XYZ file of C-alpha atoms in Angstrom:
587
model
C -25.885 -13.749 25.553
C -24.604 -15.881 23.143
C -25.542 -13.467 19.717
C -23.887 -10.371 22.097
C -20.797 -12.326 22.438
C -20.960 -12.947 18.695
C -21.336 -9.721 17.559
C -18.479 -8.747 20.364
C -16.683 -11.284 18.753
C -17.299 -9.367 15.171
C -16.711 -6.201 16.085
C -13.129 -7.315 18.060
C -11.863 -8.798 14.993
C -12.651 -6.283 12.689
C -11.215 -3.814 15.006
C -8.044 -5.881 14.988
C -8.149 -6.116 11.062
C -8.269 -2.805 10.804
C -5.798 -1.736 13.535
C -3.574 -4.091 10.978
C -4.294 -2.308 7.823
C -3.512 1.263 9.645
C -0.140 -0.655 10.781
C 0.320 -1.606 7.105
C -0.140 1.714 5.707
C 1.802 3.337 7.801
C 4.898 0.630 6.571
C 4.348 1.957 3.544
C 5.263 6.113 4.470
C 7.694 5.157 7.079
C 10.412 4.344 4.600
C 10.189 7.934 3.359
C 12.495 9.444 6.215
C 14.667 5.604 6.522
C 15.580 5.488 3.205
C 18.836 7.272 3.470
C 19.912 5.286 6.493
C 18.791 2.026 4.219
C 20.695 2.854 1.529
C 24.228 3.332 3.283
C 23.555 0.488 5.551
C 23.604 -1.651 1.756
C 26.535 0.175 0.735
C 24.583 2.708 -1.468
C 25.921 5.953 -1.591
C 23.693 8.471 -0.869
C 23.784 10.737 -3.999
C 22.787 7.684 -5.696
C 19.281 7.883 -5.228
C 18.092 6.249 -8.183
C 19.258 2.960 -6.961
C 16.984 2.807 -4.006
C 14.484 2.909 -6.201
C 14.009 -0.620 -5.883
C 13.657 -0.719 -1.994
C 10.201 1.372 -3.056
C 9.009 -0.124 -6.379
C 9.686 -3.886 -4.251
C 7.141 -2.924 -1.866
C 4.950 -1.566 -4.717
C 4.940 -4.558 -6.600
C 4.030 -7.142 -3.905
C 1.570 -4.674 -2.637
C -0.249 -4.074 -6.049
C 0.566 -7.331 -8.075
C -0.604 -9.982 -5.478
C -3.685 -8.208 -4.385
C -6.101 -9.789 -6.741
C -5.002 -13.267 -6.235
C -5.117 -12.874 -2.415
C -8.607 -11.067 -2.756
C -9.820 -14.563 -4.482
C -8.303 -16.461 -1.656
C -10.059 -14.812 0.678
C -13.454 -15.457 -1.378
C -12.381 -18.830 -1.635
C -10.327 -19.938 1.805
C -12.201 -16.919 4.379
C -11.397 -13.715 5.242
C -9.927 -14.662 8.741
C -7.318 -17.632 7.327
C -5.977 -14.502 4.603
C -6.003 -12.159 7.210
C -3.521 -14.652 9.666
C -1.325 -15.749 6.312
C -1.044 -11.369 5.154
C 0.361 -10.917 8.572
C 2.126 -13.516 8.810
C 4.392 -12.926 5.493
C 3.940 -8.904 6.613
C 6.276 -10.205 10.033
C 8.588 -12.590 7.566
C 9.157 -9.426 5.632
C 9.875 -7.167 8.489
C 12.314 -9.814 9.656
C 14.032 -10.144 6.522
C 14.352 -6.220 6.234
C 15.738 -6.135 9.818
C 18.313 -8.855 8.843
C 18.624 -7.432 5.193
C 22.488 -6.644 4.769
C 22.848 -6.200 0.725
C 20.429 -4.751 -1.834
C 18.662 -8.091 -3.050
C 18.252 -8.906 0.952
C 16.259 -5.913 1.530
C 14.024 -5.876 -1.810
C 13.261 -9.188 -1.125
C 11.876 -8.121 2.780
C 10.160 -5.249 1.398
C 8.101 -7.307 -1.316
C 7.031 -9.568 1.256
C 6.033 -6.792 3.825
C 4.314 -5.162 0.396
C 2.404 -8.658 -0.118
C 1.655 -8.957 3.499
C 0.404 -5.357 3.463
C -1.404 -5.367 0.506
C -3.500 -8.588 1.187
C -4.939 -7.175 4.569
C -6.917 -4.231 2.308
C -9.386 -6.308 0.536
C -9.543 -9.392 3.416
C -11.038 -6.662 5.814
C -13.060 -4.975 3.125
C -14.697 -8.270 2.569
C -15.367 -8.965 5.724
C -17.290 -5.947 6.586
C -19.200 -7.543 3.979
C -19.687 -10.132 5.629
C -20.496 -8.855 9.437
C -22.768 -6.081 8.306
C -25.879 -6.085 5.777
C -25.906 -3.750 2.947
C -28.113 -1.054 5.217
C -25.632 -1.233 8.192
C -22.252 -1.230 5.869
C -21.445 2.860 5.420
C -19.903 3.157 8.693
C -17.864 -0.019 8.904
C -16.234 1.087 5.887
C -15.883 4.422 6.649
C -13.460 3.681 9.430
C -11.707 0.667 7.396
C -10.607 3.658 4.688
C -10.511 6.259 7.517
C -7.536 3.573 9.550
C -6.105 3.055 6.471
C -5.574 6.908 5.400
C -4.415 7.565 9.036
C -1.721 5.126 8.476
C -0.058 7.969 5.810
C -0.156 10.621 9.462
C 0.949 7.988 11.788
C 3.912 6.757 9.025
C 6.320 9.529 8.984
C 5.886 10.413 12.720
C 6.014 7.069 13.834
C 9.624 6.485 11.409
C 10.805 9.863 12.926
C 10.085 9.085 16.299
C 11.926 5.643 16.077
C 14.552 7.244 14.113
C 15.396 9.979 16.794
C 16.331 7.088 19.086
C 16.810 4.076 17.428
C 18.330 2.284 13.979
C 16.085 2.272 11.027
C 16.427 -1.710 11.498
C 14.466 -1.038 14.770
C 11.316 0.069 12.730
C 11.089 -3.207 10.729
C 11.847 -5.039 14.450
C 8.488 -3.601 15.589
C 6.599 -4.818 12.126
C 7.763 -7.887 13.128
C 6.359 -7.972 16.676
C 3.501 -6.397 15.748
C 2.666 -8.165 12.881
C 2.615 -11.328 14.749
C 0.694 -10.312 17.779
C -2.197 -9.057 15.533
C -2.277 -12.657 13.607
C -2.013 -14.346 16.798
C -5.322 -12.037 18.482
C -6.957 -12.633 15.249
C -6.562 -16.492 15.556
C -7.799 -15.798 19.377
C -10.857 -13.984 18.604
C -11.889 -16.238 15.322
C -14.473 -18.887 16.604
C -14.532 -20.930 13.446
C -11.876 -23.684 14.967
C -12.803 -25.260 19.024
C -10.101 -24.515 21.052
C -9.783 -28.307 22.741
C -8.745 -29.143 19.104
C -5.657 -26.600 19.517
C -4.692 -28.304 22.083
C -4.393 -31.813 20.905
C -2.252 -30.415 17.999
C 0.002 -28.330 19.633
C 2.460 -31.086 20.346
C 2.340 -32.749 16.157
C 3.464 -28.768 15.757
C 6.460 -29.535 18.094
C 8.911 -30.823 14.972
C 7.533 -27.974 12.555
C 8.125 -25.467 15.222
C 11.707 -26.810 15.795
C 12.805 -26.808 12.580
C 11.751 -23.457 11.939
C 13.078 -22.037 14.911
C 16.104 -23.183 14.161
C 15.663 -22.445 10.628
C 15.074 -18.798 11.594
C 18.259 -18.601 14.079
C 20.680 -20.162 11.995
C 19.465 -17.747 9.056
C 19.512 -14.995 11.247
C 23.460 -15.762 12.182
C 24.424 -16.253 8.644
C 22.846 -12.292 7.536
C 23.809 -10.824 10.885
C 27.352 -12.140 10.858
C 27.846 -11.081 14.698
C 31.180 -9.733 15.353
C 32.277 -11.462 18.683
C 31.046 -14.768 16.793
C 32.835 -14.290 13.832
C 36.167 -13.020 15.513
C 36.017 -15.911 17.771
C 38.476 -18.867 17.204
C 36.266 -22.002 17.097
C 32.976 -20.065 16.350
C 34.012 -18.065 13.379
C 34.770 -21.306 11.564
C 31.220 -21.155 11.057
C 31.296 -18.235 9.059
C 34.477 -19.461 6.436
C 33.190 -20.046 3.194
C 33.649 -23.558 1.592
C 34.534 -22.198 -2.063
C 33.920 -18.467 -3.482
C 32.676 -15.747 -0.394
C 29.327 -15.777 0.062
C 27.791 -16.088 3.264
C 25.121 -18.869 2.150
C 28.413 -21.072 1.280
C 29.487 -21.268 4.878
C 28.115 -23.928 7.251
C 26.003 -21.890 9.235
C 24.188 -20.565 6.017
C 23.978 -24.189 4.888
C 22.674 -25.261 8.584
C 19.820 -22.691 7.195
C 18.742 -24.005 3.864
C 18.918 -27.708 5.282
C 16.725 -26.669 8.060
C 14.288 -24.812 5.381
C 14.025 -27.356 2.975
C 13.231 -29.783 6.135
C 10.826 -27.401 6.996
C 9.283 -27.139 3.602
C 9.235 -30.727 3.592
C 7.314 -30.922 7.028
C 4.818 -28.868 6.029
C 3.981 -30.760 2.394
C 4.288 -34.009 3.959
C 3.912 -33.981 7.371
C 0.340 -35.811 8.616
C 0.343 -32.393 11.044
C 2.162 -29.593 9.370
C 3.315 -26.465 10.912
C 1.585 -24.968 7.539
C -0.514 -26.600 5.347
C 1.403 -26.319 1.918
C -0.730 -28.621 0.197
C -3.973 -27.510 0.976
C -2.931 -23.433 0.291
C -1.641 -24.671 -2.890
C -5.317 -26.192 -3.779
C -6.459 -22.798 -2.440
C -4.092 -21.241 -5.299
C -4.584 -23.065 -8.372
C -8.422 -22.766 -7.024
C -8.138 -19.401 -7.208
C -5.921 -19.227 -10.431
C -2.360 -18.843 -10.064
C -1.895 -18.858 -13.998
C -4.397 -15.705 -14.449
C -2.648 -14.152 -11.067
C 0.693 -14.289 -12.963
C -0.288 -13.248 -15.592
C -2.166 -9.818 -13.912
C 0.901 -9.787 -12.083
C 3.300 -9.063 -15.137
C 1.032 -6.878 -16.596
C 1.125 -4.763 -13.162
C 4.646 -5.337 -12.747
C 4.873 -3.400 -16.373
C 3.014 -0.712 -15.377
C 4.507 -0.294 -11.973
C 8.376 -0.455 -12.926
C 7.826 1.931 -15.549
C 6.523 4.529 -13.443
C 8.155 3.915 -10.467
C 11.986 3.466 -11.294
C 11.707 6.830 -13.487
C 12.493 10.415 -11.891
C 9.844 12.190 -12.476
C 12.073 14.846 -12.579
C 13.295 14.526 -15.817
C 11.058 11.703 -17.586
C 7.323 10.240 -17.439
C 9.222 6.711 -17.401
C 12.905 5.116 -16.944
C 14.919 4.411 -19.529
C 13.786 0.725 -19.691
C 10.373 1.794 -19.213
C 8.996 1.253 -22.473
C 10.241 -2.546 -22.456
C 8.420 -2.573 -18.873
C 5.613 -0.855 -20.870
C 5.753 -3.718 -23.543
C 6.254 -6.424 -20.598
C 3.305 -5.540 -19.154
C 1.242 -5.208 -22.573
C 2.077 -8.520 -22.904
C 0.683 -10.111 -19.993
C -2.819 -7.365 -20.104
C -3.188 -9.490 -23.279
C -2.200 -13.026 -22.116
C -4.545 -11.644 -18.873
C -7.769 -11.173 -21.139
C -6.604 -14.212 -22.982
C -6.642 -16.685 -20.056
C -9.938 -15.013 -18.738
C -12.131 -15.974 -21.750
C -10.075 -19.889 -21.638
C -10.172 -20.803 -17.980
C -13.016 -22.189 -16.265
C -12.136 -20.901 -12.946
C -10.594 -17.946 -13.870
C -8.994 -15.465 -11.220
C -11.971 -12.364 -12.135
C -14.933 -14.551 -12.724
C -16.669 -13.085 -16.057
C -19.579 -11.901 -14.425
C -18.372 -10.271 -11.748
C -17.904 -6.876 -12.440
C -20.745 -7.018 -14.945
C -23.212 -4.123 -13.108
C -22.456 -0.656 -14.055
C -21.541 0.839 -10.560
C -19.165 -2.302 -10.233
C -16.263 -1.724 -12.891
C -17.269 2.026 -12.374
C -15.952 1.984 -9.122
C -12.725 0.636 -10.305
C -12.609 3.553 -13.157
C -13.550 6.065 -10.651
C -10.840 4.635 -7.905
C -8.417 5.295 -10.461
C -8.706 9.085 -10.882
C -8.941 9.222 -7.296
C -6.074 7.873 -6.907
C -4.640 9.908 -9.622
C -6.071 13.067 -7.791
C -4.642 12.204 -4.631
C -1.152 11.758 -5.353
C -0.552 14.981 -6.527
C -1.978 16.247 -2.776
C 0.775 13.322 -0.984
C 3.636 14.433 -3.484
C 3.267 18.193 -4.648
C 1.978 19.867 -1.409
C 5.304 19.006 0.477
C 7.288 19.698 -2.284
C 5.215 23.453 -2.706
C 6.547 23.609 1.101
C 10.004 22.965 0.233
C 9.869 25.085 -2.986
C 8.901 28.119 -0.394
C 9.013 28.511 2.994
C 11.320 25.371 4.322
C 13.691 24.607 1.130
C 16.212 23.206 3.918
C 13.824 21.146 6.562
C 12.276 18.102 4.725
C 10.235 17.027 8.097
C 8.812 20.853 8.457
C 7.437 19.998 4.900
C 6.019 16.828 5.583
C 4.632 18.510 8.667
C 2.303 20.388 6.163
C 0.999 17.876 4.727
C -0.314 16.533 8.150
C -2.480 19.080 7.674
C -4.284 17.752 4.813
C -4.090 13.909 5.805
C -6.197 14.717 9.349
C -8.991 15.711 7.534
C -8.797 12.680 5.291
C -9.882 10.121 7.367
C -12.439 12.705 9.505
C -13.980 12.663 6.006
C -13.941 8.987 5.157
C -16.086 7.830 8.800
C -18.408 10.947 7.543
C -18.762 9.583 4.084
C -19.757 6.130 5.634
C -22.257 7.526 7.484
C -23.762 10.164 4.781
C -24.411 6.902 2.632
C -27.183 5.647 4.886
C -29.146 8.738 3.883
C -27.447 9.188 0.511
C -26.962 7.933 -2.357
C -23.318 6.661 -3.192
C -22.705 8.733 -6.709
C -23.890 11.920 -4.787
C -21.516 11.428 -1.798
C -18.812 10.734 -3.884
C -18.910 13.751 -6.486
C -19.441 16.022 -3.428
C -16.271 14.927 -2.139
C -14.125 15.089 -5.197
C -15.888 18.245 -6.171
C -14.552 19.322 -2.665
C -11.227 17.897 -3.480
C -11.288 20.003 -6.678
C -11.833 23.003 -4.366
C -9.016 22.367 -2.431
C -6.555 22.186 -5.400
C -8.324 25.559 -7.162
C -7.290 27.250 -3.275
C -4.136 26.040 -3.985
C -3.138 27.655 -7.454
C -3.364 30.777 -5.531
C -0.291 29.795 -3.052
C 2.206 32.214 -3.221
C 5.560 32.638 -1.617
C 4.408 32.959 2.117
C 0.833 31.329 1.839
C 1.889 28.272 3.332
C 2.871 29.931 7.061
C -0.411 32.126 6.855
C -3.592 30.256 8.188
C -5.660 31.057 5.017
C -3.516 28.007 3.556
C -5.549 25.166 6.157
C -8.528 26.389 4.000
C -7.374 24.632 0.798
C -5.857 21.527 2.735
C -8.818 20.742 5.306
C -11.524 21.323 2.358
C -8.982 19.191 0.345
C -8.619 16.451 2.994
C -12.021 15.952 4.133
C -13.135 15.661 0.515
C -11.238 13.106 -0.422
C -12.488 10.824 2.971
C -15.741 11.461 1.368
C -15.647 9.320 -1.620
C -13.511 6.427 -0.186
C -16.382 4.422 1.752
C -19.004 5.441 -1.231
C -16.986 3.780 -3.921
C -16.100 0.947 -2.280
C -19.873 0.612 -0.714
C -21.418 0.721 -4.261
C -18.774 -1.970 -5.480
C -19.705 -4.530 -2.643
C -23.639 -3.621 -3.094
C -23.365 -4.098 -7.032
C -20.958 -7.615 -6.470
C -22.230 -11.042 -5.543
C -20.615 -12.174 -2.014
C -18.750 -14.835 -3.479
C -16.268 -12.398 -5.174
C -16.109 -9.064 -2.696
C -12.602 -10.078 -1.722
C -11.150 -9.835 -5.546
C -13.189 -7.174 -6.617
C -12.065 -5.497 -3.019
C -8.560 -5.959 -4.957
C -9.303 -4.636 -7.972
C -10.528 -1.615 -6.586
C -7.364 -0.972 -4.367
C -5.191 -2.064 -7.487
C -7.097 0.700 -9.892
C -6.355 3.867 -7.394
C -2.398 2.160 -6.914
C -2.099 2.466 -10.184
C -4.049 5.420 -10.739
C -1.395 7.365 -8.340
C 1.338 5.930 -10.354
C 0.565 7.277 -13.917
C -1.235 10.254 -12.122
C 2.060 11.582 -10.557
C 4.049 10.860 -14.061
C 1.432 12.807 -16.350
C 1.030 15.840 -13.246
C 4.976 15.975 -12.897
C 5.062 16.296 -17.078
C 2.294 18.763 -16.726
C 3.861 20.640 -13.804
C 7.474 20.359 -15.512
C 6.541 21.799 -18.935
C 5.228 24.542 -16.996
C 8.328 25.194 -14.979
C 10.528 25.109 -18.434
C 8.248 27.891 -19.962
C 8.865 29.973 -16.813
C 12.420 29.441 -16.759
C 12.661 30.228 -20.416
C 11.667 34.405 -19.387
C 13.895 34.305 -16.827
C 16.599 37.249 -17.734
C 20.247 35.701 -17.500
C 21.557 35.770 -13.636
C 24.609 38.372 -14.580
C 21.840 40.851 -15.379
C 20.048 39.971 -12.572
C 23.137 39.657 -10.280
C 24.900 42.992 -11.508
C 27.431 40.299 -12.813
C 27.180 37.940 -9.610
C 26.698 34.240 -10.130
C 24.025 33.846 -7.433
C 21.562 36.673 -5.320
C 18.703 36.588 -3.121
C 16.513 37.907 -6.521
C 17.432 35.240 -8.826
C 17.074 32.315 -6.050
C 13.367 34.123 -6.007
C 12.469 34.359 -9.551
C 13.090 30.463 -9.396
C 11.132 30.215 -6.768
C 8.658 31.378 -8.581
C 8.993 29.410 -11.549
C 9.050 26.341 -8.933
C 5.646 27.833 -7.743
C 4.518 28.182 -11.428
C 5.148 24.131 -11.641
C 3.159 23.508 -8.466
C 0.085 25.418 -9.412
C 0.256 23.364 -12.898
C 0.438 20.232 -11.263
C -2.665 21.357 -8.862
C -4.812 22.466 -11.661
C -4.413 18.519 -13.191
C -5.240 17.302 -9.838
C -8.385 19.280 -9.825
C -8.948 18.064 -13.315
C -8.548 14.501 -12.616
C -10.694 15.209 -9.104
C -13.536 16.670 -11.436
C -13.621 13.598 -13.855
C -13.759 11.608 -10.845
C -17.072 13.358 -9.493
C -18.588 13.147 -12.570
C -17.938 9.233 -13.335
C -19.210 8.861 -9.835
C -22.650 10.652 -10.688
C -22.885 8.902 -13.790
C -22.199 5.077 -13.302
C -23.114 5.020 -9.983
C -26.771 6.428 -10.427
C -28.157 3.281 -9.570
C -26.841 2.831 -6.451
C -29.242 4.182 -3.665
C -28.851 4.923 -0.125
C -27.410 1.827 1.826
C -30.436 2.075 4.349
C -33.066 1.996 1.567
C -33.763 -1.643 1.203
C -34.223 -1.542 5.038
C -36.790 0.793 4.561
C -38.650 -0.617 1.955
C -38.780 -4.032 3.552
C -40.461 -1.808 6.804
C -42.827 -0.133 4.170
C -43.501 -3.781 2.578
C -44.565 -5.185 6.278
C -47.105 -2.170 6.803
């Protein structure tokens, strides 16, 4: 009874883990439909798009950039501890987004919620690890990438549905509360600490919990600024500035940083802190915070420069090549630090087996494959058939994303009886299939039903090769590292969608340009109009032109993908075979 409750036990919390990644995900598609909303509520105007753009490359960057030192944490600290501390600064950064009433506010929640987010990937990978020997592994991770892929549907719908009745603010409002009841059932289910030990502590947490309660309230006042309170005689005193007119300045904001730096204080020197500051600061120069920084500026580089551009008109921004240079920078300080340290953040022989650092090359034109599916197929919708209804669009690409994570439990479970490499250039080959289909999209295509061919093959391929890459990374890694090299892997296809959509947009838009160029002037085409119905379409077919480029890189990249995959992972065998070869052994 007791080994059945254990493995109940297992299978609960990895359930939960994963339920959190799918939440995670989804945070990271919902902001598609809010951003609008977001911006206005910050005093954006809307045609200024390009000054969201750090609401998105915020997220990015605490998703991507902190991975690998939280992946070493988890080696180092757990899996379940990381798990509890992701969620817990994914809730912080949901609250601060609710709150967030000016630009900095709400890049600051979204890197938090991107930290929080991001750390919960390789934690959970890691401890399938853990629960389930190499010949019982396939599935487990099949559903981790299948929940996580699902989390791109659920996204958009679940941001639309809130959004049809409620404030954008009310999506973060629900990260919040769901962020915290997941780390709270996680705690529950996690039998490492006896429970009559909670309860002796609960009351040394009383002046931790105090002062951040009231920590939390008094900030909360001082970034809501509630009208009746501040209109009010006696209470709105609270809200006058004492010199200059900002709202930290005001004794209600000051009430808040008091009460934090109390808190802080509590928690380093407190005999029973509400958090443990000292010990997760062991836990981080354990793991390396120097060589994290480092990795982080050279991500940061890479990630800025991408993601502030418009890929519209350039690969990069304007500053991207300082970003560029930035990041260079720290790659080399990086490599530097890794041959110095004695403890460094990648130990040196960690990613020393072939299939090991092949599964971060191959992650990376995976992800640079699978962007060009998430970005290009709604915009081939909006070219066409719904050039006025961005959610018909996205509706589209549901199409695709269902078959995704169908694919990725199937790919689990074809490892058992496959090898990885072979499972993994079936599906990309597949994926490559999709985008061929997809070159042949014409005007109408996408409201016929020949175009679910292209997406479902499309779809389902890629689910393929998620659990076999990351199965022959854990097989290939010692135990002591699966939560960093978990990170890596993640960080590879991140970054691998970012300089996959830049190239594919340059591909696409040198394409379009060439199309445009034949194009006879719109007088002749117009009888001396300056706009018809057969010059919007010979546009429309330039725009289509574009698409199919962009496609034909994707199946490219998709191709190199399955042939890395064959190559480097060759010898990686099925994930049941050392089970049978022990049997055979016995006999």
């Amino acid at each position: 009874m007791t080994e059945r409750g254990e493995v109940r036990s297992s299978r609960l919390l990895l359930a939960l883990a994963s339920v959190a990644v799918a939440f995670a995900a989804a945070d990271t598609y919902v902001v598609v439909l809010a951003l609008p909303d977001m911006m206005t509520s910050v005093g954006v105007p809307i045609d200024q798009l390009q000054r969201a753009a750090p609401i998105v490359s915020g997220f990015l960057l605490g998703y991507v950039a902190m991975l690998p030192l939280i992946g070493r944490i988890a080696d180092l600290r757990g899996r379940v501890p990381v798990l509890v501390m992701a969620l817990t600064l994914f809730a912080v950064g949901s609250l601060v987004t609710t709150l967030a009433y000016d630009m900095p506010s709400i890049v600051v929640g979204r890197f938090l919620q991107g930290v929080g987010g991001g750390g919960l990937v390789p934690a959970t990978l890691a401890l399938v690890a853990d629960l389930y020997p190499a010949e019982r592994r396939g599935v487990p991770l099949g559903i981790v990438s299948a929940v996580q892929e699902l989390g791109s549907v659920v996204g958009p719908l679940f941001g639309a549905l809130v959004l049809s009745v409620a404030d954008w603010r009310a999506i973060f409002a629900i990260n919040l509360a769901v962020g915290l009841v997941l780390a709270a059932a996680i705690r529950r289910v996690d039998d490492s600490t006896p429970g009559p030990r909670h309860e002796r502590s609960r009351l040394h947490l009383l002046p931790g919990g105090l002062l951040l309660a009231l920590t939390l309230v008094s900030g909360g006042v001082t970034m809501l600024r509630p009208p009746p309170l501040l209109r009010d005689l006696t209470w709105g005193q609270l809200f006058i500035p004492y010199a200059g007119d900002g709202r930290w300045l005001t004794p209600v904001g000051t009430t808040a940083i008091v009460a934090l730096v109390l808190l802080l204080a509590q928690c380093w020197f407190g005999p029973r802190p509400l958090v443990d500051l000292r010990s997760w600061l062991a836990h981080l120069r354990e793991a390396d915070l120097v060589g994290a920084l480092l990795l982080a500026v050279a991500l940061g580089g890479v990630i800025l420069a991408f993601s502030t551009a418009d890929p519209k008109i350039e690969v990069f921004s304007a500053q991207g090549r300082w970003y560029l240079l930035g990041g260079a920078i720290g790659a080399v300080g990086f490599v530097w630090h890794l041959r110095r340290a004695a403890n460094p953040l990648l130990p040196r022989e960690a990613l020393r087996r072939t299939p090991a650092w092949g599964a971060l090359l191959v992650s990376f034109f995976i992800g640079a494959a699978l962007i060009a599916a998430l970005i290009d197929i709604p915009l081939f919708a909006r070219t066409t058939v719904y050039p006025d209804s961005q959610l018909s669009a996205a509706l589209v690409l549901v199409r695709f994303l269902i078959a995704l994570p169908v694919g990725a439990v199937l790919g689990g479970y074809l490892i058992r009886r496959f090898a990885p490499g072979p499972v993994t250039a079936v599906g990309m080959l597949m994926a490559a299939a999709g985008f061929v289909l997809m070159t042949r999209w014409g005007l109408t295509t996408i409201e016929e039903p020949v175009a679910n061919v292209a997406l479902l093959v499309g779809g389902l391929g890629f689910g393929l090769a998620l659990a076999p890459v990351n199965a022959a990374l854990l097989e290939f890694t010692d135990d002591a590292v699966h939560g960093v090299a978990s990170a890596f892997v993640v960080v590879s296809r991140m970054v691998g969608m970012l300089v996959g959509i830049s190239a594919l947009t340059t591909i696409g838009l040198r394409r379009y340009y060439a199309e445009q160029r034949v194009i006879p002037p719109v007088q002749d085409v117009c009888d001396g109009r300056s706009r018809c119905k057969e010059f919007s379409d010979l546009l429309r077919v330039a725009g289509i032109a574009q698409e199919h480029a962009v496609f034909w890189g994707a199946a490219g990249c998709a191709v190199v993908a399955a042939v890395l995959a064959l190559v480097l992972f060759r010898s990686a065998g099925p994930s049941r075979l050392p089970a049978l070869d022990t049997v055979k052994a016995a006999v």
